[in-house]
Coordinates of C-alpha atoms in Angstrom, one line a residue:
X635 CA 114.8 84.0 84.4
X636 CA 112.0 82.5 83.6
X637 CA 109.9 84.8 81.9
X638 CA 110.7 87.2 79.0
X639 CA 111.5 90.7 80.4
X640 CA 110.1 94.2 78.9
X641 CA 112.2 96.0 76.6
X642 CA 114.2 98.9 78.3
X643 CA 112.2 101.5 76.8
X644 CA 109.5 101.2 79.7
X645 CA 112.2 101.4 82.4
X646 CA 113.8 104.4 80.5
X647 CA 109.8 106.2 80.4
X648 CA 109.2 105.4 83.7
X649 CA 111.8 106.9 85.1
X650 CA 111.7 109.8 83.0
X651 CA 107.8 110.3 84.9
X652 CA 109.7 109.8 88.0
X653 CA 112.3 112.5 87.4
X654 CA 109.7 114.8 85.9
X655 CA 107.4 114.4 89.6
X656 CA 110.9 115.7 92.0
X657 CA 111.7 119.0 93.0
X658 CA 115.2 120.7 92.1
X659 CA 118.7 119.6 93.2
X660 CA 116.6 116.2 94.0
X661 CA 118.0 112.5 94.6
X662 CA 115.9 109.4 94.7
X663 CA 117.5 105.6 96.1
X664 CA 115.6 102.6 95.8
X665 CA 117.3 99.3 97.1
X666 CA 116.1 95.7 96.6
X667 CA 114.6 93.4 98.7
X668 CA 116.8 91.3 101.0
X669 CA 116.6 87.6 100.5
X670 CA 115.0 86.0 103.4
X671 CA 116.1 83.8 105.8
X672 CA 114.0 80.2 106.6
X673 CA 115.9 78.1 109.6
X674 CA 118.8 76.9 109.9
X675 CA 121.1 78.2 106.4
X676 CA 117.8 78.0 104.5
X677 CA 116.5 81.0 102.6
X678 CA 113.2 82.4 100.8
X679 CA 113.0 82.9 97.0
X680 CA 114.3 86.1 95.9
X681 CA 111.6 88.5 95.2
X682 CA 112.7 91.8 94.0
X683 CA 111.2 95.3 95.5
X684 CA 108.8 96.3 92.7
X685 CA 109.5 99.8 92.9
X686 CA 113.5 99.2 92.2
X687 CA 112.4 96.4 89.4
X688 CA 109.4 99.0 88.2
X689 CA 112.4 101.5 87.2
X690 CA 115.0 99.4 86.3
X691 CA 113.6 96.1 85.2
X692 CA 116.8 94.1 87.1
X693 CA 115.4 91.6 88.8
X694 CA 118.6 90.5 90.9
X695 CA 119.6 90.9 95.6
X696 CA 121.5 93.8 96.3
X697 CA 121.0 96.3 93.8
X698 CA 120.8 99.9 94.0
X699 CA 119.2 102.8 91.9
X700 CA 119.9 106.5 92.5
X701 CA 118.6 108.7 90.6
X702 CA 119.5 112.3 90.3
X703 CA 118.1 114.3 87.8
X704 CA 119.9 117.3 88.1
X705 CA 123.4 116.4 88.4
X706 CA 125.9 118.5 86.5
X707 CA 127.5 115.5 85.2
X708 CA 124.7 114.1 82.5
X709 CA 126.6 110.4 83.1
X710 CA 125.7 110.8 87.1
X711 CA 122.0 111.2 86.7
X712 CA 121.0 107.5 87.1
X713 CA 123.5 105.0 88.5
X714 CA 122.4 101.5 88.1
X715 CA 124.9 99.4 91.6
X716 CA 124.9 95.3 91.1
X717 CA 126.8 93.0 93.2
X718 CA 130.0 91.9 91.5
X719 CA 130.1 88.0 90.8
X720 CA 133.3 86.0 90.7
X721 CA 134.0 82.2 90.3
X722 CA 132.6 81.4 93.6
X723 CA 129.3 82.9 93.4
X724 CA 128.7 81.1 89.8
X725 CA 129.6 77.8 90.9
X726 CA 127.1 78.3 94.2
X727 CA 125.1 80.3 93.1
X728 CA 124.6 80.8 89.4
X729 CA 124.8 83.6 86.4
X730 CA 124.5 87.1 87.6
X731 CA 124.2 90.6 85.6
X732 CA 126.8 91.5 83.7
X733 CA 127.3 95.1 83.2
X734 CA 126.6 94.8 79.8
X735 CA 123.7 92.8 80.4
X736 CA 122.3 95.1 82.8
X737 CA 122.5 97.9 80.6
X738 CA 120.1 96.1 78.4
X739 CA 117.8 95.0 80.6
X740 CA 117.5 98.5 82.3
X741 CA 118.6 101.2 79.6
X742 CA 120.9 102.6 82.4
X743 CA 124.4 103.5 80.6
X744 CA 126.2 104.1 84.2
X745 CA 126.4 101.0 85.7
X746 CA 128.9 100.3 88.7
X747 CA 129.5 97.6 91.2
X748 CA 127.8 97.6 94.6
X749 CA 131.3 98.7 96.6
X750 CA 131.2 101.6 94.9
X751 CA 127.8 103.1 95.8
X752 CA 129.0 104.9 99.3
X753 CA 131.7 106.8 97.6
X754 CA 129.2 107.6 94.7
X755 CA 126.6 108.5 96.8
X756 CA 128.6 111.0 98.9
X757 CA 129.6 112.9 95.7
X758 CA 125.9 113.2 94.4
X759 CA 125.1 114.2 98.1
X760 CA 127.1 117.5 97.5
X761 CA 124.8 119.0 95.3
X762 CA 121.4 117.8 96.1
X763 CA 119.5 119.2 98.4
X764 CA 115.9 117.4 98.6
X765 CA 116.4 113.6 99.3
X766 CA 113.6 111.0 98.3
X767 CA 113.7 107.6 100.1
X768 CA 111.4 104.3 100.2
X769 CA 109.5 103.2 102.3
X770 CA 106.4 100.6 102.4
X771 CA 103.2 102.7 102.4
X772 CA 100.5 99.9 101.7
X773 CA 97.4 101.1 103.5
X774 CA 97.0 96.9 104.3
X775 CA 101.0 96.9 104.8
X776 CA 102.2 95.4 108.1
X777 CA 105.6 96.1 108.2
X778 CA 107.2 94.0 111.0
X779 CA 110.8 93.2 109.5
X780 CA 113.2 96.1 108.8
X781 CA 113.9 96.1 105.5
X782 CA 117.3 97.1 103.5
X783 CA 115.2 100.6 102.8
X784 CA 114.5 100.9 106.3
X785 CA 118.4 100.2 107.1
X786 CA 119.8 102.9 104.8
X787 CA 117.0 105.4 105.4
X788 CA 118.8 105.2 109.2
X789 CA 122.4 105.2 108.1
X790 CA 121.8 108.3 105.6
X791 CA 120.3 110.5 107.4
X792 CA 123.0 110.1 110.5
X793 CA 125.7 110.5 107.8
X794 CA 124.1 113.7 106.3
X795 CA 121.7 114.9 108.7
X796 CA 121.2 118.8 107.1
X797 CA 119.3 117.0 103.9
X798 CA 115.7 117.7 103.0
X799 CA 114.3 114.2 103.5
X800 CA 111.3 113.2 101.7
X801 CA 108.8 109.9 101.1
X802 CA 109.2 108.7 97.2
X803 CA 106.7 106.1 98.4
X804 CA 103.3 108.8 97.5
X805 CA 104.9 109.3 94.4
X806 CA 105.5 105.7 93.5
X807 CA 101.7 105.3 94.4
X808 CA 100.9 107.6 91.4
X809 CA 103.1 106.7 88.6
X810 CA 102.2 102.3 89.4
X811 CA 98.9 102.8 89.7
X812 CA 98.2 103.8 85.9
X813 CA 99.7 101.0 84.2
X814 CA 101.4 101.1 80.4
X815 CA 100.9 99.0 77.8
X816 CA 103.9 96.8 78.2
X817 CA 102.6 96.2 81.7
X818 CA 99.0 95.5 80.7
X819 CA 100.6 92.9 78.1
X820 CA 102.7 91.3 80.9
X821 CA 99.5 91.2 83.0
X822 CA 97.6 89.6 80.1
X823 CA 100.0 86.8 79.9
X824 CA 99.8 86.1 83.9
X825 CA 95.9 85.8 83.3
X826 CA 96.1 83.5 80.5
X827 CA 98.0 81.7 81.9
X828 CA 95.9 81.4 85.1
X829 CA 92.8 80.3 82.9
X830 CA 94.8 77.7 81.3
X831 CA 95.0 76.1 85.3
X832 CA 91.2 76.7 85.6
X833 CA 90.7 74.9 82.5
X834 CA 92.9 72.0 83.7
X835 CA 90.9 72.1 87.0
X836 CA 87.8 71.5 85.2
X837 CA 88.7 68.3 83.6
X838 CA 90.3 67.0 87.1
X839 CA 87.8 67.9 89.9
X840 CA 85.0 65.5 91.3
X841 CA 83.9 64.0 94.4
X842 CA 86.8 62.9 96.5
X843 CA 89.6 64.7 95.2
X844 CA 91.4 66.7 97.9
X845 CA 91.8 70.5 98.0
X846 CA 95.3 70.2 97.8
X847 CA 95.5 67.9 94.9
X848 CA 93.8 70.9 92.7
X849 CA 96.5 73.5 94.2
X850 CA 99.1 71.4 92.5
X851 CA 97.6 71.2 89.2
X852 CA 97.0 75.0 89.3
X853 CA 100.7 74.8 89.8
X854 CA 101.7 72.1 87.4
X855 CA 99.8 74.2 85.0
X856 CA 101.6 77.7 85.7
X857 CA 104.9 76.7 86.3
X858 CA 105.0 75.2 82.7
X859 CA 103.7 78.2 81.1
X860 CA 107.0 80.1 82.4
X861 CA 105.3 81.6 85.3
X862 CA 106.9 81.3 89.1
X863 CA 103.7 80.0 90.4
X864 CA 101.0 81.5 92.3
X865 CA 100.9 85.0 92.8
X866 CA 100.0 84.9 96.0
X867 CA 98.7 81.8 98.4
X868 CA 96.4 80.2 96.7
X869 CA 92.8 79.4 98.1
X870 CA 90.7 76.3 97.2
X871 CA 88.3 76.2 99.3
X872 CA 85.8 73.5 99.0
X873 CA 82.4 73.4 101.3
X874 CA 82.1 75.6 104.6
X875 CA 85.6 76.7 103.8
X876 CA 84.4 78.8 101.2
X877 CA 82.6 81.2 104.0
X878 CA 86.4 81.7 105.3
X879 CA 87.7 84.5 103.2
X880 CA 91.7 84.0 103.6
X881 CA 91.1 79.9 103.6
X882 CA 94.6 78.7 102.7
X883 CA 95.6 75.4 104.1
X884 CA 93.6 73.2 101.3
X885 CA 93.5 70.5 103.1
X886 CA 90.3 69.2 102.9
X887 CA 88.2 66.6 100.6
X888 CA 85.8 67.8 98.5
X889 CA 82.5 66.4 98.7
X890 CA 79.5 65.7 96.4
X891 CA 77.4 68.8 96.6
X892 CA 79.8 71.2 97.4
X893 CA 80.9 74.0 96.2
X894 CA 84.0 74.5 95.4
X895 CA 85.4 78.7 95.7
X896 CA 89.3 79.2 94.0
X897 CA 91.2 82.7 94.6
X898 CA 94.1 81.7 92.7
X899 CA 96.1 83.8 90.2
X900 CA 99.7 83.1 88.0
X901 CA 102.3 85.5 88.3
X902 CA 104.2 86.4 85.1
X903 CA 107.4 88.5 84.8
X904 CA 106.5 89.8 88.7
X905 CA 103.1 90.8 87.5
X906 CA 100.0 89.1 88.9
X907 CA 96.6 87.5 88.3
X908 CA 93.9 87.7 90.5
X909 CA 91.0 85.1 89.8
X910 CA 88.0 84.0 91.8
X911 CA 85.7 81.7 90.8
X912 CA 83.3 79.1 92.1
X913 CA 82.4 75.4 90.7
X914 CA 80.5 72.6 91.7
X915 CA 82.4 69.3 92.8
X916 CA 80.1 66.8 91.0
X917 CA 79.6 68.9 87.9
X918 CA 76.0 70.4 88.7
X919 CA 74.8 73.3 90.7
X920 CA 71.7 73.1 92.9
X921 CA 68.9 75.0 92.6
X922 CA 69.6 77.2 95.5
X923 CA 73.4 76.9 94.8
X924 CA 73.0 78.5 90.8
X925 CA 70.4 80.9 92.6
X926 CA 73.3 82.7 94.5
X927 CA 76.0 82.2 91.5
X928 CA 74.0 84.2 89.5
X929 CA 72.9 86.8 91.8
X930 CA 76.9 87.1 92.3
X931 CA 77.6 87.5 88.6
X932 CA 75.2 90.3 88.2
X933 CA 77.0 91.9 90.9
X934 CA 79.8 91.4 89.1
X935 CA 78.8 92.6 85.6
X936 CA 77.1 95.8 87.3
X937 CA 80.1 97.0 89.0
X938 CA 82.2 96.9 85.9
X939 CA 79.6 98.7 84.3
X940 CA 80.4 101.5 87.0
X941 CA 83.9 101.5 87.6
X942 CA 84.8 104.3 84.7
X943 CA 87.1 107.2 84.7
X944 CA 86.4 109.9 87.2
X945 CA 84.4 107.9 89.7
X946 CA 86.1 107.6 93.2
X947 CA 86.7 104.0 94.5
X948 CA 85.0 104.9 98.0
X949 CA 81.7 105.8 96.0
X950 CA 81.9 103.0 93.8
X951 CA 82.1 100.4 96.6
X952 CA 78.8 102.0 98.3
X953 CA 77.0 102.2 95.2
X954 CA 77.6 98.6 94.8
X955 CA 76.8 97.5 97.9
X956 CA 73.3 98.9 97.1
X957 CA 73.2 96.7 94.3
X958 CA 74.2 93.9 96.4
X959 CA 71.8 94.4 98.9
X960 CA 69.1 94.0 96.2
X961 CA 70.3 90.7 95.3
X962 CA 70.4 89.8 98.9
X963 CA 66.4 90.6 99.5
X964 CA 65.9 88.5 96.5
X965 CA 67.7 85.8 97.7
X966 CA 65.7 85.7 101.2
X967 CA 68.8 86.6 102.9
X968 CA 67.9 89.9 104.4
X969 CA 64.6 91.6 104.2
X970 CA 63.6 95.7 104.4
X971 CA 63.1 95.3 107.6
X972 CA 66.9 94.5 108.0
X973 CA 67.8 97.2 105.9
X974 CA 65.4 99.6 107.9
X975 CA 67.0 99.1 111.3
X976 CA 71.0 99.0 109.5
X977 CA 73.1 100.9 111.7
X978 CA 74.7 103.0 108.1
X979 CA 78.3 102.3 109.0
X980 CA 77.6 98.5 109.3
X981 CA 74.9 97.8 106.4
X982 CA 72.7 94.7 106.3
X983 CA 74.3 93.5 103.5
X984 CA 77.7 93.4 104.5
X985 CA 76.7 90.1 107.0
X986 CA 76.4 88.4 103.6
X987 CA 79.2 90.4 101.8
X988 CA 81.7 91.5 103.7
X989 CA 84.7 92.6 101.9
X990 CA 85.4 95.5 99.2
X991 CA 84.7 94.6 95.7
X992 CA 88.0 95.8 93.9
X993 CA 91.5 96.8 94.3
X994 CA 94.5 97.9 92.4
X995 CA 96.4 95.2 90.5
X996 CA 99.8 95.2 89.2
X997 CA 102.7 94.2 90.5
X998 CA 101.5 93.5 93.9
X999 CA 98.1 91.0 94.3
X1000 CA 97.0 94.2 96.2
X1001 CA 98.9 96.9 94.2
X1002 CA 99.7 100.5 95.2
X1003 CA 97.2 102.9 94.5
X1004 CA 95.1 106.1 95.5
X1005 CA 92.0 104.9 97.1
X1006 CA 90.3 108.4 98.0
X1007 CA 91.2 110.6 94.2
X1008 CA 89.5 109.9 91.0
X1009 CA 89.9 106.7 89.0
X1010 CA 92.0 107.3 85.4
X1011 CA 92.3 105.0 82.2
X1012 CA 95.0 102.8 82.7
X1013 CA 94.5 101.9 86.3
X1014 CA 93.5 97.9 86.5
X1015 CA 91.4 96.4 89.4
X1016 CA 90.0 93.2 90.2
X1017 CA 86.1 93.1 90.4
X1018 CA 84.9 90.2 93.0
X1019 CA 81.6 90.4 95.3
X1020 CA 81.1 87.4 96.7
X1021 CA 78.2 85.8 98.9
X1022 CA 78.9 83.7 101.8
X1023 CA 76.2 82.0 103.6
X1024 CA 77.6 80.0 106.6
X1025 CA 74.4 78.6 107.9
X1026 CA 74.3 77.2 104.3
X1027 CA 77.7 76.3 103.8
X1028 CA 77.8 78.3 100.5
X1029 CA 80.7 80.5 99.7
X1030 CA 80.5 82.0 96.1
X1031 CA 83.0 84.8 94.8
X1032 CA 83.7 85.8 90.9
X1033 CA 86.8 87.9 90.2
X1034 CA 88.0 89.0 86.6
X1035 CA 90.6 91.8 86.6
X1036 CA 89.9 94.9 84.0
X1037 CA 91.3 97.8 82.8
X1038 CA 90.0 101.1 83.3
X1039 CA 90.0 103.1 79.8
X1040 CA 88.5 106.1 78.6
X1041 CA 85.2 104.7 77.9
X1042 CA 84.6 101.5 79.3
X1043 CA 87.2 98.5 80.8
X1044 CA 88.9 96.0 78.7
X1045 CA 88.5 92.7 80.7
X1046 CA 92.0 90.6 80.9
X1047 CA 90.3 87.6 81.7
X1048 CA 87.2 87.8 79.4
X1049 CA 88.0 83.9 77.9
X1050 CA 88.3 82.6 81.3
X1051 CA 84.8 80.5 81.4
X1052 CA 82.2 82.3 84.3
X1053 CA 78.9 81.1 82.9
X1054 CA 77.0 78.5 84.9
X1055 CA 76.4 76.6 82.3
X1056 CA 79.8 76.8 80.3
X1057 CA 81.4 75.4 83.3
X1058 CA 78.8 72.5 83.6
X1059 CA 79.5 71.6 80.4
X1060 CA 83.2 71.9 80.7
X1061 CA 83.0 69.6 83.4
X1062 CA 81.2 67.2 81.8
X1063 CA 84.1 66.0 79.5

């Protein structure tokens, strides 16, 4: 791999929190993802479940973790199942886990080959009574293909249908969304690395270069810094485009005057980024143009300032929106009168500003989180209002990622340049 894995000890801890969170006589199975077919014999990269890789660190197709906290047997209470490589697979397909190297990567001492998990699985069956299986529980989650989760949730419960079946998904949502340290330092590296792309950008854009030019320096830039590349599909969106908020075919030329609004973020040992920031194509910002960029930044700064332990995410959203809609009088955009005649559940703002200003971060762009109980230290979210004025063509949105602590937020990407006029300057040279 790529990257350089976390030591064992945070797989060990966080299944420890997992084992501590399940009822009596209790078994938990968590599967990996299933590589995904393209056309033809052409397949998908391999990206691994991130609840399986959260509490095992393997990062391998076809593995299995049962866990089983109760088990007589001390040496049965996690089981670590890998596919079993031979000559054929090497030669195709490259270096798998070894047992031993498993063992390191996951602290798991009980590690057995993939044949071996129906046979294992019926003996832990015979003395558990409470059954925890995945599923995908994203509130945004459109789950269309079935996934290897979805397959065995089916096949187990017609093989042992008396079980107490339960969702491990709720719990999952807990323990991920208050990130430890180790993770926070993975995280750090993905953003560092994503402002060393926005710092190569700077140097490269001007009038006439293409939208999809940039998207493969970002890349260059990333994939050399050990990452697999974007985190999610990028958006560099120059012009009008900036007004469409899941812009991703890059295709166009960038043209004096613009704007140009990036969404882009490195990913880093399955951890991810999540930047947003806005630039001009020929260097300078207009008058109306640095107007808006720095309403957007207050935003910005303000919400931080909220977002601290205790507050609910639904609250914090509303209270910035207030904040927004202050900007947006300012700007000439809306005026009271606007705001007087508001139906409540649609505000006036929300025709300039349309989307929520943070989510969970972690290992998923949009990570797996409460979004109705209090917000704890630990937690990271991305902060990123954004204007977008179509009948302008202006699309502006500024998105650093922090993490919540105990009194305040630590910014991940505080050195990545936001200032108007650092990044005029930058662009200069």
């Amino acid at each position: 791999m790529k990257y350089t894995p976390l030591p064992n000890t945070l797989y060990i801890k966080n299944r420890k929190k997992l084992a501590e969170k399940l009822p009596k006589k209790s078994l938990a199975v968590f599967h990996s993802n299933d590589i995904m077919p393209t056309n033809a014999d052409g397949t998908m990269k391999f990206r691994q479940n991130n609840d399986l890789f959260y509490l095992s660190g393997i990062d391998q197709e076809e593995s299995i973790l049962i866990i089983c906290p109760d088990y007589p047997d001390p040496n049965m209470r996690e089981i670590l199942f890998l596919r079993e490589t031979n000559e054929h697979i090497a030669i195709w397909e490259g270096h798998k886990y070894t047992k031993e190297e498993a063992l390191e990567a996951s602290g798991i001492e009980n590690i057995q080959w993939v044949e071996n998990f129906e046979q294992t699985l019926n003996t832990l069956m015979s003395l558990s009574e409470n059954v925890f299986l995945n599923t995908n529980e994203h509130l945004r989650a459109g789950v269309i293909v079935e996934t290897r989760d979805a397959r065995f949730i089916k096949s187990c419960r017609e093989r042992y249908p008396l079980h107490n079946y339960h969702r491990v998904a709720p719990l999952m949502h807990q323990l991920r969304a208050v990130k430890e340290k180790e993770e926070i330092d993975q995280m750090q590296i993905a953003c560092d690395i994503t402002e060393k792309g926005f710092r190569r950008i700077l140097s490269f854009v001007k009038p006439g270069v293409t939208e999809y030019e940039i998207e493969a320096e970002y890349i260059h830039e990333f994939i050399r810094n050990r990452s697999k590349g974007f985190a999610y599909e990028p958006i560099i969106a120059s012009g009008a485009n900036a007004c469409v908020l899941h812009y991703i075919e890059n295709k166009e030329v960038c043209k004096d005057g613009e704007l140009i609004l990036f969404d882009v973020g490195a990913e880093y040992g399955n951890y991810a980024a999540d930047m947003s920031r806005t630039i001009p194509v020929n260097g300078r910002f207009t008058q109306r143009q640095r107007a808006v960029y720095d309403a957007v930044l207050r935003v910005q700064r303000a919400a931080m300032d909220i977002l601290r332990p205790g507050i609910n995410i639904q609250d914090y959203h509303k209270e910035v929106g207030l904040i927004m809609q202050a900007e947006l009088v300012s700007l000439g955009l809306i005026d009271q009168t606007d705001i007087k005649n508001q139906d409540p559940k649609l505000p006036a703002y929300k025709k300039y500003f349309m989307h929520g200003t943070s989510h969970h971060l972690g290992l998923d762009v949009h990570d797996v989180g409460t979004m109705h109980e209090p917000i704890t230290p630990g937690m990271v979210f991305t902060v990123e209002p954004g204007i977008y004025i179509q009948e302008e063509g202006i699309g502006i949105r500024l998105e650093n990622n922090i993490v919540i602590q105990e009194n305040g937020y630590f910014d991940l990407m505080r050195n990545i340049p936001i200032e108007a006029e650092e990044i005029e300057e930058l662009m200069k040279k």
